């Protein structure tokens, strides 16, 4: 069946360093949508960005991700982490139904 | 436009009680989801409705968890009987449609504590 894998449960880094959160997926559907949701403390998840197009970079609020169908990946990146980026990040796949990964906690230190 | 609303925001129950959580999706959305969120398991799908029809009932949660969608603007999640391991945040989400890449809009959640 379909699945989403986020390999890191927790990523800790210092403010100003680059961020990369990994997301890989499995599906037999050839045209899936991939999403990143962000959840700050005491809030609910909300959409950060999404993509459908192979090899096209998608950007929002300083974050970016590129869907690579050849490697079934949709990694989230940011060039310089800010303290306010500390949150829980979910990668999600929408093929014939929506599947969320386990989530990655990003902890940005001053 | 109002977002997803959930009531109550907090619920404390004794083991063995029946509790009902409520959700109102975004107006016009066809899909409604119930999730349980814990630190260990993350987001777990409990139920999924499309146009009021139950599409998925989250397998492992069948026996004590029952979600219903009586009309397009209201859904309930009943847990009967509650157990301490049910302590979690229960999130309701809605989207325009499951396919087509539409995002899910999440409600504020109900924090359930079972003693």
mmCIF file of C-alpha atoms in Angstrom:
data_model
loop_
_atom_site.group_PDB
_atom_site.id
_atom_site.type_symbol
_atom_site.label_atom_id
_atom_site.label_comp_id
_atom_site.label_asym_id
_atom_site.label_seq_id
_atom_site.Cartn_x
_atom_site.Cartn_y
_atom_site.Cartn_z
ATOM 1 C CA UNK A 1 0.000 0.000 0.000
ATOM 2 C CA UNK A 2 0.882 3.670 -0.138
ATOM 3 C CA UNK A 3 3.229 5.043 2.490
ATOM 4 C CA UNK A 4 5.187 8.115 3.530
ATOM 5 C CA UNK A 5 8.505 7.927 5.338
ATOM 6 C CA UNK A 6 10.052 10.726 7.342
ATOM 7 C CA UNK A 7 13.316 9.315 8.592
ATOM 8 C CA UNK A 8 14.077 11.874 11.295
ATOM 9 C CA UNK A 9 11.882 12.116 14.325
ATOM 10 C CA UNK A 10 13.821 15.092 15.656
ATOM 11 C CA UNK A 11 16.124 17.567 13.973
ATOM 12 C CA UNK A 12 18.000 20.040 16.151
ATOM 13 C CA UNK A 13 20.082 22.801 14.642
ATOM 14 C CA UNK A 14 21.329 26.290 15.342
ATOM 15 C CA UNK A 15 19.654 29.400 14.022
ATOM 16 C CA UNK A 16 21.065 30.462 10.674
ATOM 17 C CA UNK A 17 21.981 26.980 9.502
ATOM 18 C CA UNK A 18 20.218 25.348 6.554
ATOM 19 C CA UNK A 19 17.271 23.057 7.102
ATOM 20 C CA UNK A 20 16.522 19.826 5.283
ATOM 21 C CA UNK A 21 13.733 17.505 6.355
ATOM 22 C CA UNK A 22 13.491 14.252 4.467
ATOM 23 C CA UNK A 23 10.368 12.779 2.937
ATOM 24 C CA UNK A 24 10.079 9.766 0.678
ATOM 25 C CA UNK A 25 6.937 8.049 -0.446
ATOM 26 C CA UNK A 26 5.614 4.920 -2.087
ATOM 27 C CA UNK A 27 2.601 4.740 -4.369
ATOM 28 C CA UNK A 28 1.600 2.996 -7.541
ATOM 29 C CA UNK A 29 -0.324 6.097 -8.584
ATOM 30 C CA UNK A 30 1.667 7.972 -11.220
ATOM 31 C CA UNK A 31 0.447 11.491 -10.391
ATOM 32 C CA UNK A 32 0.354 11.970 -6.641
ATOM 33 C CA UNK A 33 0.166 15.256 -4.792
ATOM 34 C CA UNK A 34 2.735 15.791 -2.050
ATOM 35 C CA UNK A 35 2.235 18.192 0.839
ATOM 36 C CA UNK A 36 4.146 19.618 3.758
ATOM 37 C CA UNK A 37 2.113 20.659 6.794
ATOM 38 C CA UNK A 38 3.527 22.575 9.759
ATOM 39 C CA UNK A 39 2.213 22.462 13.304
ATOM 40 C CA UNK A 40 3.425 24.966 15.865
ATOM 41 C CA UNK A 41 3.072 24.351 19.572
ATOM 42 C CA UNK A 42 -0.562 24.427 20.738
ATOM 43 C CA UNK A 43 -1.800 24.899 17.196
ATOM 44 C CA UNK A 44 -3.227 22.612 14.544
ATOM 45 C CA UNK A 45 -1.453 21.502 11.378
ATOM 46 C CA UNK A 46 -1.695 23.882 8.455
ATOM 47 C CA UNK A 47 -0.519 23.628 4.894
ATOM 48 C CA UNK A 48 2.993 24.910 4.219
ATOM 49 C CA UNK A 49 3.356 23.932 0.574
ATOM 50 C CA UNK A 50 2.305 21.329 -1.952
ATOM 51 C CA UNK A 51 3.337 20.026 -5.341
ATOM 52 C CA UNK A 52 2.132 17.886 -8.179
ATOM 53 C CA UNK A 53 4.684 18.675 -10.878
ATOM 54 C CA UNK A 54 7.805 16.586 -11.281
ATOM 55 C CA UNK A 55 11.109 18.433 -10.834
ATOM 56 C CA UNK A 56 9.498 21.796 -10.180
ATOM 57 C CA UNK A 57 10.541 23.777 -7.090
ATOM 58 C CA UNK A 58 7.689 25.005 -4.898
ATOM 59 C CA UNK A 59 8.282 27.792 -2.389
ATOM 60 C CA UNK A 60 6.363 29.340 0.481
ATOM 61 C CA UNK A 61 7.354 31.361 3.530
ATOM 62 C CA UNK A 62 11.057 30.817 2.905
ATOM 63 C CA UNK A 63 10.724 27.038 2.608
ATOM 64 C CA UNK A 64 11.005 25.124 -0.634
ATOM 65 C CA UNK A 65 10.606 21.571 -1.869
ATOM 66 C CA UNK A 66 10.919 19.803 -5.197
ATOM 67 C CA UNK A 67 8.974 16.694 -6.103
ATOM 68 C CA UNK A 68 11.291 14.114 -7.653
ATOM 69 C CA UNK A 69 9.269 11.207 -8.970
ATOM 70 C CA UNK A 70 12.412 9.337 -10.029
ATOM 71 C CA UNK A 71 13.472 9.015 -6.406
ATOM 72 C CA UNK A 72 9.974 9.332 -4.851
ATOM 73 C CA UNK A 73 11.154 12.195 -2.700
ATOM 74 C CA UNK A 74 9.824 15.551 -1.553
ATOM 75 C CA UNK A 75 12.373 16.957 0.889
ATOM 76 C CA UNK A 76 11.675 20.261 2.665
ATOM 77 C CA UNK A 77 14.474 22.823 2.705
ATOM 78 C CA UNK A 78 15.231 26.296 3.943
ATOM 79 C CA UNK A 79 18.469 28.166 3.502
ATOM 80 C CA UNK A 80 18.622 29.667 6.988
ATOM 81 C CA UNK A 81 16.676 28.427 10.021
ATOM 82 C CA UNK A 82 14.897 30.867 12.320
ATOM 83 C CA UNK A 83 13.817 30.324 15.916
ATOM 84 C CA UNK A 84 10.199 30.620 14.776
ATOM 85 C CA UNK A 85 10.652 27.590 12.494
ATOM 86 C CA UNK A 86 10.636 25.319 15.534
ATOM 87 C CA UNK A 87 7.592 23.128 14.956
ATOM 88 C CA UNK A 88 6.368 19.695 13.921
ATOM 89 C CA UNK A 89 6.455 19.088 10.169
ATOM 90 C CA UNK A 90 4.357 16.462 8.416
ATOM 91 C CA UNK A 91 4.863 15.219 4.895
ATOM 92 C CA UNK A 92 1.681 13.902 3.268
ATOM 93 C CA UNK A 93 0.841 11.988 0.109
ATOM 94 C CA UNK A 94 -2.434 12.294 -1.763
ATOM 95 C CA UNK A 95 -2.843 9.563 -4.322
ATOM 96 C CA UNK A 96 -6.250 7.942 -4.042
ATOM 97 C CA UNK A 97 -6.335 8.909 -0.365
ATOM 98 C CA UNK A 98 -4.323 11.091 1.988
ATOM 99 C CA UNK A 99 -1.522 9.527 4.014
ATOM 100 C CA UNK A 100 0.597 11.410 6.539
ATOM 101 C CA UNK A 101 4.134 10.602 7.593
ATOM 102 C CA UNK A 102 5.024 10.268 11.272
ATOM 103 C CA UNK A 103 6.281 13.841 11.428
ATOM 104 C CA UNK A 104 9.626 15.492 12.146
ATOM 105 C CA UNK A 105 10.153 17.825 15.076
ATOM 106 C CA UNK A 106 12.406 20.723 14.122
ATOM 107 C CA UNK A 107 14.063 22.406 17.089
ATOM 108 C CA UNK A 108 16.008 25.559 16.278
ATOM 109 C CA UNK A 109 18.455 26.743 18.932
ATOM 110 C CA UNK A 110 19.674 30.326 19.369
ATOM 111 C CA UNK B 1 -15.446 32.049 5.896
ATOM 112 C CA UNK B 2 -15.469 30.079 9.130
ATOM 113 C CA UNK B 3 -12.853 27.376 9.540
ATOM 114 C CA UNK B 4 -13.339 23.949 11.057
ATOM 115 C CA UNK B 5 -14.845 24.134 14.525
ATOM 116 C CA UNK B 6 -14.584 21.489 17.201
ATOM 117 C CA UNK B 7 -16.251 21.170 20.577
ATOM 118 C CA UNK B 8 -15.442 20.729 23.335
ATOM 119 C CA UNK B 9 -11.848 21.939 23.348
ATOM 120 C CA UNK B 10 -11.077 19.903 26.443
ATOM 121 C CA UNK B 11 -12.730 16.803 27.830
ATOM 122 C CA UNK B 12 -11.973 14.820 30.958
ATOM 123 C CA UNK B 13 -13.601 11.416 31.269
ATOM 124 C CA UNK B 14 -13.513 8.543 33.691
ATOM 125 C CA UNK B 15 -12.515 5.142 32.358
ATOM 126 C CA UNK B 16 -15.558 3.405 30.914
ATOM 127 C CA UNK B 17 -17.507 6.561 30.123
ATOM 128 C CA UNK B 18 -18.965 7.439 26.744
ATOM 129 C CA UNK B 19 -17.866 10.701 25.201
ATOM 130 C CA UNK B 20 -18.968 12.470 22.048
ATOM 131 C CA UNK B 21 -16.797 14.940 20.194
ATOM 132 C CA UNK B 22 -18.275 17.316 17.643
ATOM 133 C CA UNK B 23 -17.005 18.851 14.432
ATOM 134 C CA UNK B 24 -18.331 21.344 11.912
ATOM 135 C CA UNK B 25 -16.361 21.342 8.635
ATOM 136 C CA UNK B 26 -15.700 24.301 6.391
ATOM 137 C CA UNK B 27 -18.863 25.107 4.487
ATOM 138 C CA UNK B 28 -18.873 23.498 1.043
ATOM 139 C CA UNK B 29 -16.204 20.934 1.805
ATOM 140 C CA UNK B 30 -17.061 17.388 0.755
ATOM 141 C CA UNK B 31 -14.455 15.439 2.710
ATOM 142 C CA UNK B 32 -14.193 15.146 6.478
ATOM 143 C CA UNK B 33 -11.500 13.405 8.468
ATOM 144 C CA UNK B 34 -11.100 12.443 12.113
ATOM 145 C CA UNK B 35 -7.565 11.946 13.434
ATOM 146 C CA UNK B 36 -6.037 11.048 16.738
ATOM 147 C CA UNK B 37 -2.741 12.752 17.506
ATOM 148 C CA UNK B 38 -0.228 11.536 20.051
ATOM 149 C CA UNK B 39 3.468 12.276 20.483
ATOM 150 C CA UNK B 40 4.410 8.669 19.829
ATOM 151 C CA UNK B 41 2.132 7.764 16.909
ATOM 152 C CA UNK B 42 1.681 11.163 15.306
ATOM 153 C CA UNK B 43 -1.495 11.563 13.238
ATOM 154 C CA UNK B 44 -3.630 8.422 13.019
ATOM 155 C CA UNK B 45 -6.682 8.361 10.768
ATOM 156 C CA UNK B 46 -9.834 7.312 12.595
ATOM 157 C CA UNK B 47 -12.493 7.953 9.955
ATOM 158 C CA UNK B 48 -12.902 9.519 6.542
ATOM 159 C CA UNK B 49 -16.174 10.683 4.981
ATOM 160 C CA UNK B 50 -16.840 11.819 1.456
ATOM 161 C CA UNK B 51 -20.166 13.547 0.868
ATOM 162 C CA UNK B 52 -21.402 12.061 4.166
ATOM 163 C CA UNK B 53 -20.529 8.486 3.151
ATOM 164 C CA UNK B 54 -18.026 6.629 5.298
ATOM 165 C CA UNK B 55 -15.043 5.807 3.106
ATOM 166 C CA UNK B 56 -12.627 4.550 5.726
ATOM 167 C CA UNK B 57 -13.030 3.701 9.372
ATOM 168 C CA UNK B 58 -9.415 3.335 10.471
ATOM 169 C CA UNK B 59 -9.351 -0.427 11.026
ATOM 170 C CA UNK B 60 -7.789 -0.716 14.449
ATOM 171 C CA UNK B 61 -10.156 1.864 15.882
ATOM 172 C CA UNK B 62 -13.378 0.154 14.852
ATOM 173 C CA UNK B 63 -14.448 -1.454 18.076
ATOM 174 C CA UNK B 64 -14.808 1.530 20.417
ATOM 175 C CA UNK B 65 -14.708 4.458 18.023
ATOM 176 C CA UNK B 66 -17.667 5.421 15.887
ATOM 177 C CA UNK B 67 -17.838 8.490 13.687
ATOM 178 C CA UNK B 68 -21.030 9.693 12.084
ATOM 179 C CA UNK B 69 -21.911 12.432 9.673
ATOM 180 C CA UNK B 70 -25.585 13.242 10.035
ATOM 181 C CA UNK B 71 -25.494 16.077 7.540
ATOM 182 C CA UNK B 72 -22.895 17.835 5.436
ATOM 183 C CA UNK B 73 -22.155 20.368 8.140
ATOM 184 C CA UNK B 74 -21.867 18.271 11.288
ATOM 185 C CA UNK B 75 -20.008 15.183 12.417
ATOM 186 C CA UNK B 76 -19.572 13.374 15.714
ATOM 187 C CA UNK B 77 -16.996 10.972 17.055
ATOM 188 C CA UNK B 78 -18.173 8.682 19.845
ATOM 189 C CA UNK B 79 -15.739 6.778 22.008
ATOM 190 C CA UNK B 80 -17.429 4.044 24.009
ATOM 191 C CA UNK B 81 -16.169 2.951 26.482
ATOM 192 C CA UNK B 82 -13.194 5.220 27.032
ATOM 193 C CA UNK B 83 -9.862 3.857 28.224
ATOM 194 C CA UNK B 84 -6.842 5.744 29.603
ATOM 195 C CA UNK B 85 -4.896 4.952 26.413
ATOM 196 C CA UNK B 86 -7.422 7.078 24.499
ATOM 197 C CA UNK B 87 -5.931 10.205 26.066
ATOM 198 C CA UNK B 88 -4.844 12.263 23.067
ATOM 199 C CA UNK B 89 -5.760 15.223 20.904
ATOM 200 C CA UNK B 90 -8.560 14.492 18.455
ATOM 201 C CA UNK B 91 -8.430 16.543 15.293
ATOM 202 C CA UNK B 92 -11.130 17.040 12.721
ATOM 203 C CA UNK B 93 -10.187 18.212 9.236
ATOM 204 C CA UNK B 94 -12.060 18.943 6.050
ATOM 205 C CA UNK B 95 -11.140 19.450 2.421
ATOM 206 C CA UNK B 96 -12.922 20.333 -0.753
ATOM 207 C CA UNK B 97 -12.289 16.883 -2.130
ATOM 208 C CA UNK B 98 -9.877 14.084 -1.345
ATOM 209 C CA UNK B 99 -8.473 13.825 -4.820
ATOM 210 C CA UNK B 100 -7.193 16.742 -6.841
ATOM 211 C CA UNK B 101 -4.632 17.908 -4.343
ATOM 212 C CA UNK B 102 -6.881 19.989 -2.135
ATOM 213 C CA UNK B 103 -5.418 20.770 1.265
ATOM 214 C CA UNK B 104 -6.938 19.703 4.534
ATOM 215 C CA UNK B 105 -8.079 22.373 6.961
ATOM 216 C CA UNK B 106 -7.739 21.311 10.569
ATOM 217 C CA UNK B 107 -9.869 22.326 13.509
ATOM 218 C CA UNK B 108 -8.368 23.379 16.855
ATOM 219 C CA UNK B 109 -8.738 19.876 18.258
ATOM 220 C CA UNK B 110 -10.248 18.347 21.388
ATOM 221 C CA UNK B 111 -7.806 17.364 24.105
ATOM 222 C CA UNK B 112 -9.180 14.242 25.795
ATOM 223 C CA UNK B 113 -7.921 13.019 29.149
ATOM 224 C CA UNK B 114 -9.194 9.676 30.408
ATOM 225 C CA UNK B 115 -8.569 8.982 34.065
#
